[in-house]
């Protein structure tokens, strides 16, 4: 629209380019004035479409809101003019806006501090109000109309928001590749136990061997330990790696591995450090964490905070946290390369919105576009919804692993005699439908039959009936010795629901012919919660992939490929191999991508924040916002 | 995840969403006579008059995906443009329009041969991963008659006590009805109507061998006793006669006398482990167990049935399940299908 909403006063209502309140000075004087009467003006309601879910509850109904219908806004308009022709011209100005079909209705609320909101008008209708029309026209030189606008249910901001993920930590410079061990767990010097102020303290002990241990007998669900006087990083090393284990026991002696280890730095434990990579194996209680600290460790003090993550805190009896080793390392993740990454991006606003998700790759200089790779996989869902897709991190058995830094997971193994086995804590596997996909290579194009099994087990085997689910998939690889993505099949997981018992889900992947198929990485994608897409992004010039949701202008989702600097963008067309329809609900959305070549893929979200009827001032809330215009083919803004 | 429809092959493939808007998708699968597997998919598109979107040409290949999984392989025959309704036929339906001949063009009743020949000349888009049968199907006239593949495969499946079909990955198969449930239906999800008629207890089949000597085979136990004339099938061997009678018996002997099906949503159909089913994975040919629905036939506190057909209404998120052979309850129909007649 032509009017810049940031310049209009509070209490303005603008339909397309037409001021409906009369408080904006027009560029050229008009023979009429259009005003809005508050009595008779309403924004309408966004009616919920409720889908009933058949349930067995005794009273009441179970239902869910599946979507919202358009709202019908009504504006009572009064046109005042010097003569009959002026009034007709005012009516013609309104008709001109209506004839545009799709339009916008911008409202700047009356109270100061409110931000303009824009309703997307799908269509509009004008009705002449015939009540006392002769008196109004003769005595007051006015005609009154009712303007009815069918709008999308939720208004939006004038411009779109662009959210970009942080750049991938670059690997260190210089010789800092080999780890520098700064605590090998063989002494209790500089280890400080739980703060004495809060609860009974336990002194860390060293039972021999290479682990420093702290044990609490008080039944508390949090255990803290800190190490002071750690040596600073040298040689450009930016990552701090901490390995150890954490376990709980219940009254009666059963030991459970249900813990999450958090980290802090500085004088108090309140300065959190979020690991860039963290794994905790439910089968052993071992954890492995990587912290990104390019500026070093504040105060040279590292805190380790262990929290109980099971559902029965009242049963906790003893707790034990052991640290094996702390070291400075130069390179990023140890169970994968950064070709597969998960990032969380905020979706501002209070209502669901359509948006565009862009994956682009830039070289280490931050400006040169870099090829994405032969394939790009994108999986999105609401943040915190469950297990991360990659399975190699849960691998417990298989053929000897060969390190290969050109692959997605950084390693490969043949599918042969010792079956590739992955053990996942069943707590992490939210019940639902999962698709198993893998990146595989076959040495020939003959038919291969892949078999995936899934079974749930607990510490007490007598509880469970046999519950193994199996998928078999027979296929011919399109080309020999070429890595490709394979969709193996769907599984309903977990195979049996487990309550509070610590249970594991064991997955195996095997091929009928030994030593013919190699496995790079396998993934578990929950398709009830998330959306999955796979694209062919082959071509040295393909450095950007954009996935757009359906909009009023383009009624179906679309996908585009192009260059990361936006110089060329074309419709993805047949490059879309697995189609997903990505949604962005308010809160945070987790974007997981796999790119087969670049290890520096970045994700960006571009959307209009939407609200129920009134928008929050995002910048006043403390967010740093990048505003962009709505242009599907425009270059993404900002470089590193 | 919502299904997506893809049209075409190779580099001409296009997602229907890129061509025009569509909705009201129904996907039907079947298990039983006539072929099993994804059967038909229908959807609607509102198009301007005389607008023929590129990509929607006659006989174009149609594939429907949910995420990375293919759930419906098929093609689009002639369409009713004015009504805006589109109906794609599942790959198994190609058997209704391809003839059973070998590579040299001669008639044959050997499944492996005519399937491979059909694939090779492009009449079938199927893939044959395992052997169906390398033996000519009994009693198919290959001298005077030239048949479509579908009835010959039906005859093979009846004789072998199996069901034939083409699955979502276009793989042709022949397998028996399952005996363990893949899904449970929670109590209170509906009633299955059963007929109080008990069609047959013990069948007595009269047949003739190549010398014209008549003999009798039996199948089943109990009352009522029903005689069946198999001499209309011509000369048979005792093995063939027994097999045909067993085939009739397995359909008619009071194991499949349901008269209606159920409509459920994903909260009512769960895996044995307790997780709600994703509806695209519920297909004809799977067995479901209706919990707490007493089975009048055997007194068990649940009822198992093999799904004969499904209709998944994608927008409504419900699926209709009909037990196998629920419509064909007539003994005379079963006997006639097997080539005999009731005495």
PDB file of N, CA, C and O in Angstrom, chain A residues 569-622:
ATOM      1  N   UNK A 569      16.640 -16.939  -8.703  1.00  0.00           N
ATOM      2  CA  UNK A 569      15.731 -17.792  -7.940  1.00  0.00           C
ATOM      3  C   UNK A 569      14.763 -18.431  -8.936  1.00  0.00           C
ATOM      4  O   UNK A 569      14.155 -17.722  -9.736  1.00  0.00           O
ATOM      5  N   UNK A 570      14.625 -19.737  -8.903  1.00  0.00           N
ATOM      6  CA  UNK A 570      13.675 -20.411  -9.800  1.00  0.00           C
ATOM      7  C   UNK A 570      12.849 -21.391  -8.993  1.00  0.00           C
ATOM      8  O   UNK A 570      13.272 -21.877  -7.943  1.00  0.00           O
ATOM      9  N   UNK A 571      11.692 -21.701  -9.522  1.00  0.00           N
ATOM     10  CA  UNK A 571      10.814 -22.657  -8.853  1.00  0.00           C
ATOM     11  C   UNK A 571      11.488 -24.025  -8.802  1.00  0.00           C
ATOM     12  O   UNK A 571      12.106 -24.457  -9.769  1.00  0.00           O
ATOM     13  N   UNK A 572      11.358 -24.694  -7.660  1.00  0.00           N
ATOM     14  CA  UNK A 572      12.058 -25.969  -7.499  1.00  0.00           C
ATOM     15  C   UNK A 572      11.516 -27.059  -8.423  1.00  0.00           C
ATOM     16  O   UNK A 572      12.259 -27.956  -8.794  1.00  0.00           O
ATOM     17  N   UNK A 573      10.234 -26.989  -8.767  1.00  0.00           N
ATOM     18  CA  UNK A 573       9.670 -27.951  -9.705  1.00  0.00           C
ATOM     19  C   UNK A 573       9.940 -29.382  -9.305  1.00  0.00           C
ATOM     20  O   UNK A 573       9.715 -29.776  -8.173  1.00  0.00           O
ATOM     21  N   UNK A 574      10.436 -30.194 -10.248  1.00  0.00           N
ATOM     22  CA  UNK A 574      10.650 -31.610  -9.963  1.00  0.00           C
ATOM     23  C   UNK A 574      11.786 -31.877  -8.981  1.00  0.00           C
ATOM     24  O   UNK A 574      12.027 -33.018  -8.615  1.00  0.00           O
ATOM     25  N   UNK A 575      12.450 -30.837  -8.535  1.00  0.00           N
ATOM     26  CA  UNK A 575      13.508 -31.058  -7.537  1.00  0.00           C
ATOM     27  C   UNK A 575      12.916 -31.442  -6.191  1.00  0.00           C
ATOM     28  O   UNK A 575      13.628 -31.927  -5.318  1.00  0.00           O
ATOM     29  N   UNK A 576      11.581 -31.222  -6.020  1.00  0.00           N
ATOM     30  CA  UNK A 576      10.991 -31.550  -4.727  1.00  0.00           C
ATOM     31  C   UNK A 576      10.709 -33.052  -4.723  1.00  0.00           C
ATOM     32  O   UNK A 576       9.872 -33.528  -5.465  1.00  0.00           O
ATOM     33  N   UNK A 577      11.407 -33.802  -3.891  1.00  0.00           N
ATOM     34  CA  UNK A 577      11.308 -35.255  -3.903  1.00  0.00           C
ATOM     35  C   UNK A 577      10.322 -35.753  -2.857  1.00  0.00           C
ATOM     36  O   UNK A 577       9.462 -36.561  -3.124  1.00  0.00           O
ATOM     37  N   UNK A 578      10.477 -35.299  -1.622  1.00  0.00           N
ATOM     38  CA  UNK A 578       9.510 -35.626  -0.576  1.00  0.00           C
ATOM     39  C   UNK A 578       8.838 -34.318  -0.198  1.00  0.00           C
ATOM     40  O   UNK A 578       9.512 -33.394   0.232  1.00  0.00           O
ATOM     41  N   UNK A 579       7.530 -34.230  -0.337  1.00  0.00           N
ATOM     42  CA  UNK A 579       6.884 -32.939  -0.113  1.00  0.00           C
ATOM     43  C   UNK A 579       6.369 -32.778   1.295  1.00  0.00           C
ATOM     44  O   UNK A 579       5.660 -33.629   1.796  1.00  0.00           O
ATOM     45  N   UNK A 580       6.738 -31.722   1.955  1.00  0.00           N
ATOM     46  CA  UNK A 580       6.195 -31.456   3.288  1.00  0.00           C
ATOM     47  C   UNK A 580       5.526 -30.097   3.230  1.00  0.00           C
ATOM     48  O   UNK A 580       5.827 -29.286   2.371  1.00  0.00           O
ATOM     49  N   UNK A 581       4.611 -29.860   4.152  1.00  0.00           N
ATOM     50  CA  UNK A 581       3.918 -28.579   4.164  1.00  0.00           C
ATOM     51  C   UNK A 581       4.258 -27.929   5.497  1.00  0.00           C
ATOM     52  O   UNK A 581       3.668 -28.228   6.513  1.00  0.00           O
ATOM     53  N   UNK A 582       5.262 -27.051   5.494  1.00  0.00           N
ATOM     54  CA  UNK A 582       5.842 -26.581   6.753  1.00  0.00           C
ATOM     55  C   UNK A 582       5.011 -25.470   7.378  1.00  0.00           C
ATOM     56  O   UNK A 582       4.617 -24.529   6.696  1.00  0.00           O
ATOM     57  N   UNK A 583       4.734 -25.588   8.666  1.00  0.00           N
ATOM     58  CA  UNK A 583       3.875 -24.633   9.357  1.00  0.00           C
ATOM     59  C   UNK A 583       4.659 -23.926  10.429  1.00  0.00           C
ATOM     60  O   UNK A 583       5.610 -24.488  10.971  1.00  0.00           O
ATOM     61  N   UNK A 584       4.237 -22.723  10.787  1.00  0.00           N
ATOM     62  CA  UNK A 584       4.954 -21.945  11.796  1.00  0.00           C
ATOM     63  C   UNK A 584       3.970 -21.416  12.824  1.00  0.00           C
ATOM     64  O   UNK A 584       3.269 -20.436  12.588  1.00  0.00           O
ATOM     65  N   UNK A 585       3.919 -22.091  13.967  1.00  0.00           N
ATOM     66  CA  UNK A 585       3.022 -21.665  15.035  1.00  0.00           C
ATOM     67  C   UNK A 585       3.804 -20.772  15.980  1.00  0.00           C
ATOM     68  O   UNK A 585       5.025 -20.898  16.091  1.00  0.00           O
ATOM     69  N   UNK A 586       3.119 -19.862  16.686  1.00  0.00           N
ATOM     70  CA  UNK A 586       3.865 -18.949  17.553  1.00  0.00           C
ATOM     71  C   UNK A 586       4.641 -19.694  18.620  1.00  0.00           C
ATOM     72  O   UNK A 586       4.245 -20.753  19.070  1.00  0.00           O
ATOM     73  N   UNK A 587       5.771 -19.121  18.990  1.00  0.00           N
ATOM     74  CA  UNK A 587       6.654 -19.801  19.921  1.00  0.00           C
ATOM     75  C   UNK A 587       7.963 -19.995  19.216  1.00  0.00           C
ATOM     76  O   UNK A 587       8.506 -19.068  18.650  1.00  0.00           O
ATOM     77  N   UNK A 588       8.449 -21.199  19.262  1.00  0.00           N
ATOM     78  CA  UNK A 588       9.702 -21.452  18.558  1.00  0.00           C
ATOM     79  C   UNK A 588       9.533 -22.627  17.624  1.00  0.00           C
ATOM     80  O   UNK A 588       8.883 -23.607  17.956  1.00  0.00           O
ATOM     81  N   UNK A 589      10.133 -22.528  16.487  1.00  0.00           N
ATOM     82  CA  UNK A 589      10.107 -23.635  15.547  1.00  0.00           C
ATOM     83  C   UNK A 589      11.523 -24.182  15.425  1.00  0.00           C
ATOM     84  O   UNK A 589      12.503 -23.437  15.398  1.00  0.00           O
ATOM     85  N   UNK A 590      11.607 -25.503  15.411  1.00  0.00           N
ATOM     86  CA  UNK A 590      12.907 -26.146  15.287  1.00  0.00           C
ATOM     87  C   UNK A 590      13.080 -26.535  13.831  1.00  0.00           C
ATOM     88  O   UNK A 590      12.194 -27.154  13.235  1.00  0.00           O
ATOM     89  N   UNK A 591      14.202 -26.133  13.271  1.00  0.00           N
ATOM     90  CA  UNK A 591      14.478 -26.448  11.866  1.00  0.00           C
ATOM     91  C   UNK A 591      15.686 -27.367  11.836  1.00  0.00           C
ATOM     92  O   UNK A 591      16.781 -26.980  12.226  1.00  0.00           O
ATOM     93  N   UNK A 592      15.491 -28.568  11.365  1.00  0.00           N
ATOM     94  CA  UNK A 592      16.585 -29.530  11.254  1.00  0.00           C
ATOM     95  C   UNK A 592      16.869 -29.717   9.782  1.00  0.00           C
ATOM     96  O   UNK A 592      15.958 -29.970   8.990  1.00  0.00           O
ATOM     97  N   UNK A 593      18.127 -29.536   9.372  1.00  0.00           N
ATOM     98  CA  UNK A 593      18.446 -29.696   7.954  1.00  0.00           C
ATOM     99  C   UNK A 593      19.629 -30.637   7.789  1.00  0.00           C
ATOM    100  O   UNK A 593      20.493 -30.757   8.668  1.00  0.00           O
ATOM    101  N   UNK A 594      19.636 -31.281   6.642  1.00  0.00           N
ATOM    102  CA  UNK A 594      20.788 -32.089   6.244  1.00  0.00           C
ATOM    103  C   UNK A 594      21.184 -31.603   4.860  1.00  0.00           C
ATOM    104  O   UNK A 594      20.353 -31.570   3.949  1.00  0.00           O
ATOM    105  N   UNK A 595      22.427 -31.186   4.708  1.00  0.00           N
ATOM    106  CA  UNK A 595      22.925 -30.798   3.386  1.00  0.00           C
ATOM    107  C   UNK A 595      24.111 -31.704   3.099  1.00  0.00           C
ATOM    108  O   UNK A 595      24.951 -31.937   3.960  1.00  0.00           O
ATOM    109  N   UNK A 596      24.165 -32.217   1.887  1.00  0.00           N
ATOM    110  CA  UNK A 596      25.163 -33.250   1.651  1.00  0.00           C
ATOM    111  C   UNK A 596      26.539 -32.696   1.324  1.00  0.00           C
ATOM    112  O   UNK A 596      27.509 -33.443   1.293  1.00  0.00           O
ATOM    113  N   UNK A 597      26.662 -31.412   1.049  1.00  0.00           N
ATOM    114  CA  UNK A 597      27.990 -30.904   0.728  1.00  0.00           C
ATOM    115  C   UNK A 597      28.427 -29.846   1.741  1.00  0.00           C
ATOM    116  O   UNK A 597      29.396 -30.040   2.461  1.00  0.00           O
ATOM    117  N   UNK A 598      27.661 -28.736   1.847  1.00  0.00           N
ATOM    118  CA  UNK A 598      28.116 -27.660   2.706  1.00  0.00           C
ATOM    119  C   UNK A 598      27.982 -28.035   4.175  1.00  0.00           C
ATOM    120  O   UNK A 598      27.055 -28.718   4.581  1.00  0.00           O
ATOM    121  N   UNK A 599      28.945 -27.575   4.966  1.00  0.00           N
ATOM    122  CA  UNK A 599      28.848 -27.772   6.414  1.00  0.00           C
ATOM    123  C   UNK A 599      28.492 -26.451   7.087  1.00  0.00           C
ATOM    124  O   UNK A 599      28.627 -26.306   8.296  1.00  0.00           O
ATOM    125  N   UNK A 600      28.019 -25.488   6.303  1.00  0.00           N
ATOM    126  CA  UNK A 600      27.756 -24.146   6.841  1.00  0.00           C
ATOM    127  C   UNK A 600      26.364 -23.664   6.462  1.00  0.00           C
ATOM    128  O   UNK A 600      26.163 -22.490   6.240  1.00  0.00           O
ATOM    129  N   UNK A 601      25.396 -24.563   6.405  1.00  0.00           N
ATOM    130  CA  UNK A 601      24.049 -24.140   6.022  1.00  0.00           C
ATOM    131  C   UNK A 601      23.433 -23.294   7.119  1.00  0.00           C
ATOM    132  O   UNK A 601      23.562 -23.595   8.297  1.00  0.00           O
ATOM    133  N   UNK A 602      22.771 -22.219   6.711  1.00  0.00           N
ATOM    134  CA  UNK A 602      22.101 -21.357   7.676  1.00  0.00           C
ATOM    135  C   UNK A 602      20.621 -21.351   7.346  1.00  0.00           C
ATOM    136  O   UNK A 602      20.230 -21.487   6.205  1.00  0.00           O
ATOM    137  N   UNK A 603      19.825 -21.189   8.382  1.00  0.00           N
ATOM    138  CA  UNK A 603      18.382 -21.168   8.172  1.00  0.00           C
ATOM    139  C   UNK A 603      17.867 -19.779   8.489  1.00  0.00           C
ATOM    140  O   UNK A 603      18.351 -19.119   9.400  1.00  0.00           O
ATOM    141  N   UNK A 604      16.885 -19.330   7.732  1.00  0.00           N
ATOM    142  CA  UNK A 604      16.246 -18.038   7.995  1.00  0.00           C
ATOM    143  C   UNK A 604      14.747 -18.211   7.816  1.00  0.00           C
ATOM    144  O   UNK A 604      14.282 -18.961   6.959  1.00  0.00           O
ATOM    145  N   UNK A 605      14.009 -17.502   8.641  1.00  0.00           N
ATOM    146  CA  UNK A 605      12.556 -17.526   8.531  1.00  0.00           C
ATOM    147  C   UNK A 605      12.076 -16.137   8.197  1.00  0.00           C
ATOM    148  O   UNK A 605      12.513 -15.165   8.821  1.00  0.00           O
ATOM    149  N   UNK A 606      11.161 -16.039   7.252  1.00  0.00           N
ATOM    150  CA  UNK A 606      10.617 -14.716   6.913  1.00  0.00           C
ATOM    151  C   UNK A 606       9.111 -14.840   7.007  1.00  0.00           C
ATOM    152  O   UNK A 606       8.507 -15.710   6.365  1.00  0.00           O
ATOM    153  N   UNK A 607       8.480 -14.011   7.837  1.00  0.00           N
ATOM    154  CA  UNK A 607       7.042 -14.162   8.037  1.00  0.00           C
ATOM    155  C   UNK A 607       6.477 -12.872   8.578  1.00  0.00           C
ATOM    156  O   UNK A 607       7.189 -11.996   9.078  1.00  0.00           O
ATOM    157  N   UNK A 608       5.149 -12.770   8.504  1.00  0.00           N
ATOM    158  CA  UNK A 608       4.456 -11.698   9.178  1.00  0.00           C
ATOM    159  C   UNK A 608       4.031 -12.193  10.548  1.00  0.00           C
ATOM    160  O   UNK A 608       3.266 -13.161  10.629  1.00  0.00           O
ATOM    161  N   UNK A 609       4.465 -11.576  11.634  1.00  0.00           N
ATOM    162  CA  UNK A 609       3.905 -11.960  12.928  1.00  0.00           C
ATOM    163  C   UNK A 609       2.414 -11.631  12.919  1.00  0.00           C
ATOM    164  O   UNK A 609       2.011 -10.582  12.408  1.00  0.00           O
ATOM    165  N   UNK A 610       1.605 -12.529  13.440  1.00  0.00           N
ATOM    166  CA  UNK A 610       0.163 -12.288  13.465  1.00  0.00           C
ATOM    167  C   UNK A 610      -0.326 -12.348  14.901  1.00  0.00           C
ATOM    168  O   UNK A 610       0.271 -12.982  15.764  1.00  0.00           O
ATOM    169  N   UNK A 611      -1.449 -11.682  15.137  1.00  0.00           N
ATOM    170  CA  UNK A 611      -2.022 -11.650  16.478  1.00  0.00           C
ATOM    171  C   UNK A 611      -3.520 -11.825  16.361  1.00  0.00           C
ATOM    172  O   UNK A 611      -4.083 -11.823  15.263  1.00  0.00           O
ATOM    173  N   UNK A 612      -4.163 -11.955  17.490  1.00  0.00           N
ATOM    174  CA  UNK A 612      -5.614 -12.156  17.462  1.00  0.00           C
ATOM    175  C   UNK A 612      -6.302 -10.935  16.868  1.00  0.00           C
ATOM    176  O   UNK A 612      -7.094 -11.031  15.938  1.00  0.00           O
ATOM    177  N   UNK A 613      -6.050  -9.752  17.423  1.00  0.00           N
ATOM    178  CA  UNK A 613      -6.623  -8.534  16.854  1.00  0.00           C
ATOM    179  C   UNK A 613      -5.645  -7.362  16.984  1.00  0.00           C
ATOM    180  O   UNK A 613      -5.660  -6.452  16.164  1.00  0.00           O
ATOM    181  N   UNK A 614      -4.803  -7.407  18.015  1.00  0.00           N
ATOM    182  CA  UNK A 614      -3.870  -6.303  18.241  1.00  0.00           C
ATOM    183  C   UNK A 614      -2.457  -6.844  18.377  1.00  0.00           C
ATOM    184  O   UNK A 614      -2.235  -7.860  19.044  1.00  0.00           O
ATOM    185  N   UNK A 615      -1.518  -6.146  17.762  1.00  0.00           N
ATOM    186  CA  UNK A 615      -0.142  -6.640  17.727  1.00  0.00           C
ATOM    187  C   UNK A 615       0.708  -6.034  18.830  1.00  0.00           C
ATOM    188  O   UNK A 615       0.539  -4.862  19.187  1.00  0.00           O
ATOM    189  N   UNK A 616       1.628  -6.837  19.304  1.00  0.00           N
ATOM    190  CA  UNK A 616       2.573  -6.373  20.318  1.00  0.00           C
ATOM    191  C   UNK A 616       3.723  -5.657  19.613  1.00  0.00           C
ATOM    192  O   UNK A 616       4.113  -6.040  18.508  1.00  0.00           O
ATOM    193  N   UNK A 617       4.276  -4.626  20.252  1.00  0.00           N
ATOM    194  CA  UNK A 617       5.439  -3.946  19.702  1.00  0.00           C
ATOM    195  C   UNK A 617       6.653  -4.833  19.968  1.00  0.00           C
ATOM    196  O   UNK A 617       7.157  -4.897  21.081  1.00  0.00           O
ATOM    197  N   UNK A 618       7.115  -5.505  18.946  1.00  0.00           N
ATOM    198  CA  UNK A 618       8.179  -6.488  19.140  1.00  0.00           C
ATOM    199  C   UNK A 618       9.479  -5.835  19.578  1.00  0.00           C
ATOM    200  O   UNK A 618      10.238  -6.391  20.361  1.00  0.00           O
ATOM    201  N   UNK A 619       9.755  -4.655  19.057  1.00  0.00           N
ATOM    202  CA  UNK A 619      11.029  -4.031  19.412  1.00  0.00           C
ATOM    203  C   UNK A 619      11.006  -3.489  20.827  1.00  0.00           C
ATOM    204  O   UNK A 619      12.005  -3.548  21.542  1.00  0.00           O
ATOM    205  N   UNK A 620       9.852  -3.002  21.269  1.00  0.00           N
ATOM    206  CA  UNK A 620       9.762  -2.516  22.649  1.00  0.00           C
ATOM    207  C   UNK A 620       9.940  -3.663  23.623  1.00  0.00           C
ATOM    208  O   UNK A 620      10.360  -3.484  24.751  1.00  0.00           O
ATOM    209  N   UNK A 621       9.622  -4.899  23.173  1.00  0.00           N
ATOM    210  CA  UNK A 621       9.780  -6.063  24.053  1.00  0.00           C
ATOM    211  C   UNK A 621      11.238  -6.471  24.166  1.00  0.00           C
ATOM    212  O   UNK A 621      11.562  -7.447  24.832  1.00  0.00           O
ATOM    213  N   UNK A 622      12.136  -5.783  23.481  1.00  0.00           N
ATOM    214  CA  UNK A 622      13.560  -6.069  23.610  1.00  0.00           C
ATOM    215  C   UNK A 622      14.138  -6.913  22.503  1.00  0.00           C
ATOM    216  O   UNK A 622      15.309  -7.247  22.520  1.00  0.00           O
TER     217      UNK A 622
END
